Amino acid sequence: MNEQTQLAGISRRRFLGWTALLSAAVSLPARVWAWARPEAAFAATGIDTALAGLGGTPTVHDAIQFTTPDIAENGAVVPIRIEVDSAALPNVSKVSVLVEMNPNPMAAVFDIAPDTEVYIETRVKVAQTCNLYAVVEADGALYMQSRETKVTLGGCGG
Amino acid sequence: MIKKWAWLIGILAMPALSDDGIFDEYRDLMGDDNPAIFVIDEGEALWFEPQGPRSASLEGCDLGLGRGVTAGAYARFPRYFEDTDTVMDIESRLLHCMQQLQGRDRDTLLAKPYSLRGDMGTELEALVTWLAAESEGAVIAPEQVHPAERAMYALGEEVFFYRAGPHDFSCATCHEQSDMRIRLQALPNLTEHQDAAETFGSWPAYRISEGLVRTMGWRLQDCFRQQRWPGLKLGSEVSVALQTYMAVNAAGGVMTAPGLKR
Amino acid sequence: MRLMLRTGVLLAGALTLSSGVVSSERLDTVLERSFVDNGQATVDRLQQDPVQQACHHSRSTPPDAATATSLRQERLDAVIFPADGDFLGDWQRGAEVADNGRGLQSSDDPAQPNGGNCYACHQLAPDEVAYGTLGPSLTGYGARGQSEPMLRYTWTKLWDTHAYNLCSHMPRFGAQGILTEQQLKDIMAFLLDPASPVNQDL
Amino acid sequence: MSRIKIRAQQADGITEVKALMRHPMETGMRKDQAGESIPAHFITEVAVFHGERTVMRGYWGAAVSANPFLGVRFKGGEAGDTVKVTWVDNQGGAGEGDTTIR
């Protein structure tokens, strides 16, 4: 059965010693990276302060395709997708996701390498029905798209 | 058998119970990736790990198909075991093996069988998840041969319709009609084969609301909590009886667990 | 009141019933063994009252005509109407009661007010999309007016649905003490007040 | 348990990477059953590498969902190339996983 569980190179036998192995294998934390986590934006408790932490007020740009569900089955996991048409908006270097009504609206920032696609998929927590923002930085300017996602009570209500 | 890319190619799909398609877009975006894949690995590792005073693994555990046979075993539960002279669900059978083979203490094992808020999973949850994955694609075929197995079905049916508590709720209150929902949650009609098969076959399941895999034993406990009933004991006659009722109604369906649910 | 162990013979051990019939004595002992007190949700809740018993044995459909008639009348006679004769409270507070799904579960704080959890089963205000379908839609309920018979009918349905619909799935919010008289008045207003969102077009 | 499942697939010069990480992503705002605060525990930084090249670096807050999913696309990449995903969290934990492009 071992070959069947070789997912992404992690066999069962390797998994058994995985935790110990990790501390040795992964010693390349943030310090050696050239970019930095925008701490002010992450610490912000309101959408305006969070945007200020990213560098200002973005303008709406149609080259940003921001996909979120209109209605989410559960706020704990809301799938999002951000795609930028690089012909219409070139040189995108950063992509950010913000959730307006979360205690800390800043959810994630992605630094995009110069010669790659601008395409990000992830899942975020959405505390209540509100607007989600996709903000991108290109040539030092900020652009955005926003979408409302409804968060519903799916179960027995208790 | 665990399929290498099962988490990416749609085998762990959401159930298609009726909720008027309101979450189709959400589920489309979610895709088929199911974090239960991690829990399957964890359960498999735990099965082979020597534990307890006897430093034994669970490889000698008889889940009904012979010692150490895991493939397809989940799909045959609940079933009668001669060595205990009772009908057992998979969770109580695993606890039995942990006591008998590994020499572990029952009260300690029962202290926290299911995850609480903030946990990433328990040993029992992981083992059940792996064993369910070992029955993926298997036909649901609970034993109904021994008189005790048939009696369990009858008891399960009786309890299913039993109304009690301050809200007068029974299992049937929510689960004897088709195409109904509570809030936006589709409710399976567990008296009917199709819904019973889809439901029984998709537990244990990763619950995205909790970030955890939950088992059928937990599911029943939580139903009774919401029914305003007292606490259901793991492996109790009522728990095993209701699982038998569902499994027999589901018989002939296919195991798809671990599922992915809200 | 604890569950009574009515049979001393069929105690612990394997189930050995040979047919599909489970006697009620047997069921009591099995329930007693299978459940434990869990906070406010105690095992005595499993003792059935006459309504629960009648509706259980008939599988959620009303029992025989004679039993049904007498039970229905008994429930009707037991309805307690508002002492001050005023049926309508505050629809805004009623909206909160309708939305709240908590109360009387082992996981709930008994010091907090119970909810009515109306949206679990009914459509009410049309802008709330998360409603269940186990019960009929009550959107626009206020169109039925506020005549005395209408007020008494609606109150009775909330207090004890079995007075009209024996073996309905709906909880007995008044008779079982789930909601207070004031909460029931607030729900009445939420249903019937022309200003309530229940009675607005989307 | 620090593990990552990764798939990388290449078509028409674009490689798509999908990764699933085992992590609780605790916000620090939840309480456990006993009423005690559950400490914040979340991935703060994540990176995707194609061989030696960094194709994406992410900085996350606790609002990314538990057992996080990440999908990215990059130009280039041939079948057989190595794709690696790494993360570090706010408690000093780290994870790494790799796969080959199909």
CSV table of N, CA, C and O in Angstrom, one decimal, chain A residues 14 17-26:
chain,number,residue,atom,x,y,z
A,14,ARG,N,8.0,8.1,5.3
A,14,ARG,CA,8.6,9.4,5.5
A,14,ARG,C,7.8,10.2,6.5
A,14,ARG,O,8.3,10.9,7.3
A,17,GLY,N,8.4,10.1,10.3
A,17,GLY,CA,9.5,10.8,10.8
A,17,GLY,C,9.5,12.3,10.4
A,17,GLY,O,10.5,13.0,10.4
A,18,TRP,N,8.4,12.7,9.9
A,18,TRP,CA,8.3,14.0,9.1
A,18,TRP,C,8.5,15.2,10.0
A,18,TRP,O,9.3,16.1,9.7
A,19,THR,N,8.0,15.2,11.2
A,19,THR,CA,8.1,16.4,12.0
A,19,THR,C,9.6,16.6,12.4
A,19,THR,O,10.1,17.7,12.4
A,20,ALA,N,10.2,15.5,12.8
A,20,ALA,CA,11.6,15.7,13.2
A,20,ALA,C,12.5,16.1,12.0
A,20,ALA,O,13.3,17.0,12.1
A,21,LEU,N,12.2,15.5,10.8
A,21,LEU,CA,12.9,15.9,9.6
A,21,LEU,C,12.8,17.3,9.2
A,21,LEU,O,13.7,17.9,8.8
A,22,LEU,N,11.6,17.9,9.5
A,22,LEU,CA,11.4,19.2,9.1
A,22,LEU,C,12.3,20.3,9.7
A,22,LEU,O,12.8,21.1,9.1
A,23,SER,N,12.5,20.2,11.0
A,23,SER,CA,13.2,21.2,11.7
A,23,SER,C,14.6,21.3,11.1
A,23,SER,O,15.2,22.3,11.1
A,24,ALA,N,15.1,20.2,10.6
A,24,ALA,CA,16.4,20.2,9.9
A,24,ALA,C,16.4,20.7,8.5
A,24,ALA,O,17.2,21.5,8.1
A,25,ALA,N,15.3,20.3,7.8
A,25,ALA,CA,15.2,20.6,6.4
A,25,ALA,C,14.9,22.1,6.1
A,25,ALA,O,15.3,22.7,5.1
A,26,VAL,N,14.0,22.7,6.9
A,26,VAL,CA,13.5,24.0,6.6
A,26,VAL,C,14.1,25.0,7.5
A,26,VAL,O,13.7,25.2,8.6
